[in-house]
mmCIF file of C-alpha atoms in Angstrom:
data_model
loop_
_atom_site.group_PDB
_atom_site.id
_atom_site.type_symbol
_atom_site.label_atom_id
_atom_site.label_comp_id
_atom_site.label_asym_id
_atom_site.label_seq_id
_atom_site.Cartn_x
_atom_site.Cartn_y
_atom_site.Cartn_z
ATOM 1 C CA MET A 1 6.994 -95.733 -2.607
ATOM 2 C CA THR A 2 5.288 -97.746 0.244
ATOM 3 C CA ASP A 3 6.628 -100.767 1.783
ATOM 4 C CA MET A 4 5.834 -104.120 -0.026
ATOM 5 C CA ALA A 5 5.318 -107.370 1.731
ATOM 6 C CA PRO A 6 8.241 -109.857 1.582
ATOM 7 C CA ALA A 7 6.280 -112.275 -0.425
ATOM 8 C CA GLU A 8 5.398 -109.412 -2.967
ATOM 9 C CA VAL A 9 9.092 -108.686 -3.339
ATOM 10 C CA ALA A 10 9.900 -112.329 -3.718
ATOM 11 C CA ARG A 11 7.344 -113.183 -6.283
ATOM 12 C CA ARG A 12 8.580 -110.375 -8.303
ATOM 13 C CA ALA A 13 12.239 -111.359 -7.838
ATOM 14 C CA LEU A 14 12.236 -115.069 -8.362
ATOM 15 C CA PRO A 15 11.896 -115.113 -12.260
ATOM 16 C CA LEU A 16 14.656 -112.635 -12.562
ATOM 17 C CA VAL A 17 17.265 -114.849 -10.817
ATOM 18 C CA ASP A 18 20.166 -116.106 -12.730
ATOM 19 C CA LEU A 19 20.862 -119.011 -10.150
ATOM 20 C CA THR A 20 24.659 -119.221 -9.934
ATOM 21 C CA ASN A 21 27.300 -121.698 -9.107
ATOM 22 C CA LEU A 22 30.836 -120.512 -10.030
ATOM 23 C CA ASP A 23 32.612 -122.101 -7.281
ATOM 24 C CA ASP A 24 35.968 -123.340 -8.403
ATOM 25 C CA ALA A 25 35.281 -126.757 -6.882
ATOM 26 C CA CYS A 26 31.807 -127.040 -8.448
ATOM 27 C CA THR A 27 31.093 -130.798 -9.144
ATOM 28 C CA THR A 28 28.518 -132.587 -11.587
ATOM 29 C CA ALA A 29 26.594 -133.348 -8.433
ATOM 30 C CA ASP A 30 26.442 -129.680 -7.650
ATOM 31 C CA ILE A 31 25.042 -128.898 -11.076
ATOM 32 C CA ASP A 32 22.347 -131.708 -10.532
ATOM 33 C CA ALA A 33 21.350 -129.875 -7.337
ATOM 34 C CA LEU A 34 21.512 -126.451 -8.845
ATOM 35 C CA CYS A 35 19.275 -127.385 -11.819
ATOM 36 C CA ALA A 36 16.770 -129.238 -9.571
ATOM 37 C CA ARG A 37 16.570 -125.957 -7.584
ATOM 38 C CA ALA A 38 15.863 -123.862 -10.662
ATOM 39 C CA VAL A 39 12.256 -124.993 -10.965
ATOM 40 C CA THR A 40 10.458 -124.318 -7.704
ATOM 41 C CA PRO A 41 6.810 -124.708 -6.448
ATOM 42 C CA HIS A 42 6.655 -120.899 -6.934
ATOM 43 C CA GLY A 43 7.894 -120.813 -10.473
ATOM 44 C CA SER A 44 11.214 -121.052 -12.277
ATOM 45 C CA VAL A 45 14.276 -118.778 -12.181
ATOM 46 C CA ALA A 46 15.339 -117.159 -15.482
ATOM 47 C CA ALA A 47 18.626 -119.109 -15.920
ATOM 48 C CA VAL A 48 21.452 -120.957 -14.207
ATOM 49 C CA CYS A 49 24.830 -119.493 -14.560
ATOM 50 C CA ILE A 50 27.779 -121.919 -14.501
ATOM 51 C CA TRP A 51 31.171 -122.753 -15.633
ATOM 52 C CA PRO A 52 31.543 -123.804 -19.287
ATOM 53 C CA ARG A 53 32.602 -127.259 -18.405
ATOM 54 C CA HIS A 54 29.122 -128.011 -17.042
ATOM 55 C CA VAL A 55 26.931 -126.565 -19.992
ATOM 56 C CA VAL A 56 26.282 -129.805 -21.588
ATOM 57 C CA GLN A 57 24.934 -131.280 -18.433
ATOM 58 C CA ALA A 58 22.898 -128.423 -17.575
ATOM 59 C CA ALA A 59 21.378 -128.056 -20.876
ATOM 60 C CA SER A 60 20.298 -131.661 -20.734
ATOM 61 C CA LEU A 61 18.849 -131.316 -17.068
ATOM 62 C CA LEU A 62 16.902 -128.125 -18.147
ATOM 63 C CA ALA A 63 15.644 -129.032 -21.488
ATOM 64 C CA GLY A 64 11.877 -128.192 -21.738
ATOM 65 C CA THR A 65 11.793 -126.229 -18.439
ATOM 66 C CA GLY A 66 12.154 -122.805 -19.931
ATOM 67 C CA VAL A 67 15.163 -122.036 -17.821
ATOM 68 C CA ASN A 68 18.134 -120.890 -19.706
ATOM 69 C CA VAL A 69 21.703 -122.007 -19.343
ATOM 70 C CA ALA A 70 24.320 -119.126 -19.158
ATOM 71 C CA THR A 71 27.968 -119.552 -18.801
ATOM 72 C CA VAL A 72 30.955 -117.315 -18.416
ATOM 73 C CA VAL A 73 33.832 -116.579 -20.606
ATOM 74 C CA ASN A 74 37.054 -114.651 -20.054
ATOM 75 C CA PHE A 75 36.099 -115.341 -16.250
ATOM 76 C CA PRO A 76 36.994 -114.059 -13.776
ATOM 77 C CA GLN A 77 40.297 -112.420 -14.976
ATOM 78 C CA GLY A 78 38.950 -110.293 -17.898
ATOM 79 C CA GLY A 79 42.070 -111.077 -19.699
ATOM 80 C CA ASP A 80 43.483 -109.842 -23.178
ATOM 81 C CA ASP A 81 43.556 -113.076 -25.133
ATOM 82 C CA THR A 82 40.720 -112.380 -27.413
ATOM 83 C CA LEU A 83 41.272 -115.298 -29.665
ATOM 84 C CA ALA A 84 41.069 -117.502 -26.781
ATOM 85 C CA VAL A 85 37.933 -115.962 -25.639
ATOM 86 C CA VAL A 86 36.225 -116.263 -28.852
ATOM 87 C CA ALA A 87 37.178 -119.802 -28.991
ATOM 88 C CA GLU A 88 35.846 -120.423 -25.558
ATOM 89 C CA THR A 89 32.412 -118.630 -26.493
ATOM 90 C CA LYS A 90 32.065 -120.902 -29.739
ATOM 91 C CA VAL A 91 32.486 -124.008 -27.530
ATOM 92 C CA ALA A 92 29.917 -122.928 -24.966
ATOM 93 C CA ILE A 93 27.347 -121.975 -27.692
ATOM 94 C CA ALA A 94 27.942 -125.337 -29.355
ATOM 95 C CA ASP A 95 27.566 -127.073 -26.110
ATOM 96 C CA GLY A 96 24.084 -125.552 -25.663
ATOM 97 C CA ALA A 97 24.570 -122.169 -23.848
ATOM 98 C CA ASP A 98 21.661 -119.718 -24.289
ATOM 99 C CA GLU A 99 23.436 -116.779 -22.635
ATOM 100 C CA ILE A 100 27.070 -115.769 -22.523
ATOM 101 C CA ASP A 101 28.424 -113.670 -19.572
ATOM 102 C CA LEU A 102 31.660 -112.144 -20.842
ATOM 103 C CA VAL A 103 34.143 -110.349 -18.666
ATOM 104 C CA MET A 104 35.328 -107.356 -20.578
ATOM 105 C CA PRO A 105 39.121 -106.689 -20.475
ATOM 106 C CA TYR A 106 38.607 -104.016 -17.774
ATOM 107 C CA ARG A 107 42.277 -103.746 -16.883
ATOM 108 C CA ALA A 108 43.052 -102.830 -20.552
ATOM 109 C CA PHE A 109 40.066 -100.516 -20.515
ATOM 110 C CA VAL A 110 41.165 -98.740 -17.469
ATOM 111 C CA ALA A 111 44.622 -98.368 -18.910
ATOM 112 C CA GLY A 112 43.164 -96.595 -21.721
ATOM 113 C CA ARG A 113 42.920 -99.317 -24.220
ATOM 114 C CA ARG A 114 39.188 -98.807 -24.935
ATOM 115 C CA GLY A 115 39.265 -99.732 -28.428
ATOM 116 C CA PHE A 116 40.870 -103.084 -27.558
ATOM 117 C CA ALA A 117 38.020 -103.606 -24.943
ATOM 118 C CA GLU A 118 35.237 -102.752 -27.538
ATOM 119 C CA GLU A 119 36.864 -105.066 -30.175
ATOM 120 C CA GLN A 120 36.969 -108.086 -27.918
ATOM 121 C CA ILE A 121 33.334 -107.473 -26.923
ATOM 122 C CA ARG A 122 32.314 -107.179 -30.827
ATOM 123 C CA ARG A 123 34.292 -110.278 -31.628
ATOM 124 C CA VAL A 124 32.357 -112.362 -28.955
ATOM 125 C CA ARG A 125 29.034 -110.765 -29.962
ATOM 126 C CA ALA A 126 29.680 -112.040 -33.475
ATOM 127 C CA VAL A 127 29.923 -115.663 -32.543
ATOM 128 C CA CYS A 128 26.899 -115.566 -30.145
ATOM 129 C CA GLY A 129 24.382 -116.141 -32.675
ATOM 130 C CA GLU A 130 20.926 -116.132 -31.029
ATOM 131 C CA ALA A 131 22.514 -116.182 -27.485
ATOM 132 C CA LEU A 132 22.281 -113.304 -25.222
ATOM 133 C CA LEU A 133 25.491 -111.349 -24.466
ATOM 134 C CA LYS A 134 25.741 -110.024 -20.973
ATOM 135 C CA VAL A 135 29.117 -107.943 -20.575
ATOM 136 C CA ILE A 136 30.536 -107.884 -17.003
ATOM 137 C CA LEU A 137 32.141 -104.483 -16.274
ATOM 138 C CA GLU A 138 33.721 -105.325 -12.947
ATOM 139 C CA THR A 139 32.767 -102.054 -11.631
ATOM 140 C CA GLY A 140 34.238 -102.542 -8.195
ATOM 141 C CA GLU A 141 37.547 -102.747 -9.772
ATOM 142 C CA ILE A 142 37.138 -99.774 -12.180
ATOM 143 C CA GLY A 143 35.893 -97.725 -9.349
ATOM 144 C CA ASP A 144 35.799 -94.309 -10.935
ATOM 145 C CA PRO A 145 32.189 -93.349 -11.773
ATOM 146 C CA LEU A 146 33.044 -91.718 -15.089
ATOM 147 C CA LEU A 147 34.888 -94.808 -16.117
ATOM 148 C CA ILE A 148 31.945 -97.047 -15.043
ATOM 149 C CA HIS A 149 29.862 -94.724 -17.445
ATOM 150 C CA ALA A 150 32.429 -94.935 -20.256
ATOM 151 C CA ALA A 151 32.685 -98.677 -19.890
ATOM 152 C CA SER A 152 28.900 -99.036 -20.030
ATOM 153 C CA ASN A 153 28.787 -97.111 -23.211
ATOM 154 C CA VAL A 154 31.672 -99.053 -24.819
ATOM 155 C CA ALA A 155 29.848 -102.454 -23.940
ATOM 156 C CA ILE A 156 26.668 -101.277 -25.440
ATOM 157 C CA ALA A 157 28.205 -99.901 -28.511
ATOM 158 C CA ALA A 158 29.936 -103.196 -29.136
ATOM 159 C CA GLY A 159 26.632 -105.215 -28.905
ATOM 160 C CA ALA A 160 25.944 -106.119 -25.363
ATOM 161 C CA ASP A 161 22.473 -107.309 -24.667
ATOM 162 C CA PHE A 162 22.933 -106.793 -20.979
ATOM 163 C CA ILE A 163 25.539 -104.875 -18.951
ATOM 164 C CA LYS A 164 26.398 -106.460 -15.677
ATOM 165 C CA THR A 165 28.324 -105.147 -12.633
ATOM 166 C CA SER A 166 30.383 -107.871 -11.332
ATOM 167 C CA THR A 167 31.963 -111.214 -11.250
ATOM 168 C CA GLY A 168 31.394 -111.798 -7.599
ATOM 169 C CA LYS A 169 35.080 -112.823 -7.318
ATOM 170 C CA VAL A 170 36.441 -109.335 -6.178
ATOM 171 C CA LYS A 171 36.291 -107.248 -3.061
ATOM 172 C CA VAL A 172 33.611 -104.825 -4.223
ATOM 173 C CA ASN A 173 30.812 -106.274 -6.349
ATOM 174 C CA ALA A 174 27.368 -104.917 -7.131
ATOM 175 C CA THR A 175 26.530 -101.583 -5.488
ATOM 176 C CA LEU A 176 23.627 -99.281 -5.904
ATOM 177 C CA GLU A 177 25.793 -96.531 -6.941
ATOM 178 C CA ALA A 178 27.218 -98.441 -10.058
ATOM 179 C CA ALA A 179 23.707 -99.759 -10.736
ATOM 180 C CA GLU A 180 22.430 -96.131 -10.856
ATOM 181 C CA ILE A 181 25.006 -95.116 -13.348
ATOM 182 C CA MET A 182 24.408 -98.154 -15.484
ATOM 183 C CA LEU A 183 20.721 -97.878 -15.369
ATOM 184 C CA THR A 184 20.660 -94.261 -16.262
ATOM 185 C CA ILE A 185 22.575 -95.067 -19.424
ATOM 186 C CA ILE A 186 19.970 -97.763 -20.522
ATOM 187 C CA GLU A 187 17.282 -95.091 -19.727
ATOM 188 C CA GLU A 188 18.894 -92.596 -21.857
ATOM 189 C CA LEU A 189 19.339 -94.859 -24.628
ATOM 190 C CA ARG A 190 15.772 -95.866 -24.371
ATOM 191 C CA ARG A 191 14.351 -92.400 -24.340
ATOM 192 C CA GLU A 192 16.421 -91.572 -27.536
ATOM 193 C CA GLY A 193 14.765 -94.369 -29.268
ATOM 194 C CA GLY A 194 17.781 -96.777 -29.136
ATOM 195 C CA ARG A 195 17.681 -100.473 -28.596
ATOM 196 C CA GLU A 196 16.615 -102.007 -25.330
ATOM 197 C CA VAL A 197 19.669 -103.203 -23.131
ATOM 198 C CA GLY A 198 19.289 -105.157 -19.893
ATOM 199 C CA PHE A 199 21.003 -104.822 -16.521
ATOM 200 C CA LYS A 200 22.484 -107.413 -14.237
ATOM 201 C CA PRO A 201 23.537 -106.674 -10.670
ATOM 202 C CA ALA A 202 25.635 -109.554 -9.409
ATOM 203 C CA GLY A 203 27.789 -110.386 -6.339
ATOM 204 C CA GLY A 204 26.606 -109.878 -2.709
ATOM 205 C CA ILE A 205 22.780 -109.915 -3.464
ATOM 206 C CA ARG A 206 21.557 -112.120 -0.789
ATOM 207 C CA THR A 207 18.498 -110.760 1.067
ATOM 208 C CA LEU A 208 14.925 -109.490 0.319
ATOM 209 C CA ASP A 209 16.243 -106.036 1.145
ATOM 210 C CA ASP A 210 19.064 -106.287 -1.276
ATOM 211 C CA ALA A 211 16.521 -107.291 -4.067
ATOM 212 C CA ALA A 212 14.031 -104.792 -3.144
ATOM 213 C CA ALA A 213 16.704 -101.930 -3.295
ATOM 214 C CA TYR A 214 17.737 -102.800 -6.816
ATOM 215 C CA LEU A 215 14.122 -103.214 -8.153
ATOM 216 C CA MET A 216 13.206 -100.058 -6.536
ATOM 217 C CA LEU A 217 16.075 -98.121 -8.373
ATOM 218 C CA ALA A 218 15.001 -99.748 -11.636
ATOM 219 C CA ASP A 219 11.413 -98.728 -11.137
ATOM 220 C CA ARG A 220 12.538 -95.088 -10.365
ATOM 221 C CA LEU A 221 14.673 -94.825 -13.479
ATOM 222 C CA LEU A 222 12.981 -96.895 -15.987
ATOM 223 C CA GLY A 223 9.256 -97.259 -14.788
ATOM 224 C CA ALA A 224 7.556 -100.070 -13.010
ATOM 225 C CA ASN A 225 6.728 -101.870 -16.118
ATOM 226 C CA TRP A 226 10.375 -102.223 -17.485
ATOM 227 C CA VAL A 227 11.662 -104.890 -15.124
ATOM 228 C CA SER A 228 11.184 -108.351 -16.491
ATOM 229 C CA ALA A 229 13.616 -111.146 -17.236
ATOM 230 C CA ALA A 230 14.070 -109.899 -20.757
ATOM 231 C CA HIS A 231 15.606 -106.738 -19.247
ATOM 232 C CA PHE A 232 16.707 -107.252 -15.587
ATOM 233 C CA ARG A 233 18.512 -110.379 -13.719
ATOM 234 C CA PHE A 234 19.997 -110.873 -10.449
ATOM 235 C CA GLY A 235 23.204 -112.833 -10.505
ATOM 236 C CA ALA A 236 23.139 -114.819 -7.164
ATOM 237 C CA SER A 237 23.743 -118.060 -5.564
ATOM 238 C CA GLY A 238 22.146 -117.327 -2.146
ATOM 239 C CA LEU A 239 19.133 -115.109 -2.915
ATOM 240 C CA LEU A 240 16.847 -117.937 -4.025
ATOM 241 C CA ASP A 241 16.726 -119.197 -0.522
ATOM 242 C CA ALA A 242 15.546 -115.866 0.982
ATOM 243 C CA LEU A 243 12.894 -115.559 -1.760
ATOM 244 C CA LEU A 244 11.652 -119.091 -1.366
ATOM 245 C CA ALA A 245 11.410 -118.520 2.420
ATOM 246 C CA ALA A 246 9.333 -115.422 1.930
ATOM 247 C CA LEU A 247 6.959 -117.192 -0.441
ATOM 248 C CA ASP A 248 6.539 -119.995 1.883
ATOM 249 C CA GLY A 249 5.780 -117.517 4.659
ATOM 250 C CA ARG A 250 8.854 -118.086 6.649
ATOM 251 C CA GLU A 251 10.207 -114.597 6.244
ATOM 252 C CA GLN A 252 9.156 -112.108 9.026
ATOM 253 C CA THR A 253 11.163 -108.941 7.831
ATOM 254 C CA THR A 254 9.528 -106.169 5.660
ATOM 255 C CA ALA A 255 11.526 -105.344 2.693
ATOM 256 C CA LYS A 256 12.351 -101.712 3.429
ATOM 257 C CA GLY A 257 11.877 -99.263 0.450
ATOM 258 C CA TYR A 258 8.821 -101.074 -0.586
#
């Protein structure tokens, strides 16, 4: 595939961004600023992704913009208290969340408790209603490609609308290697006539080259027409700056791979 100009990569990536602030010290003023950035002169991001305590505020600020409000549950630890996670999800939905990013209990999964992990996801899915459910596998902590493959299948079987790489809170977050495993499973499911499942790389995606690499991978595996906000998101806090710089003509570096 020939190189694509930075502005072209940015134009394609901007509506796929889940603009994120999951800093422990995030304030209401930070949420005001985040929501203001979500609607740009070049178009809107797909969603903001924030702590549950800020959902009511963000939902009010973004009403009518078309930008969804995503929040995190069981985050970032991926703990085992399913009742608490279900209760947390119910509150988030009642507060106005459009999307739930659930950290699967990945330590339990790696320890061999796959049925427990699947049941937690199923129970969260059951209370999501119309909200999208993105299941965070924490691929950098799982590590083993075979286990990443298995975790993807467990999450999909339990009702995930998206499978997501990472919390962004561990040493190894999104990688192209994990992304290829996850996207291949999505492609196989699609080829077999199964339901559409989306993909979200998150953590460490900051540059045009980062975005281009994931878009190119998705195009190769699923076709150039597959990528849209309904099927693909970038979980990022810093990527939007690079995209806007390119769209404003302030980025000089060609995005390699396009």
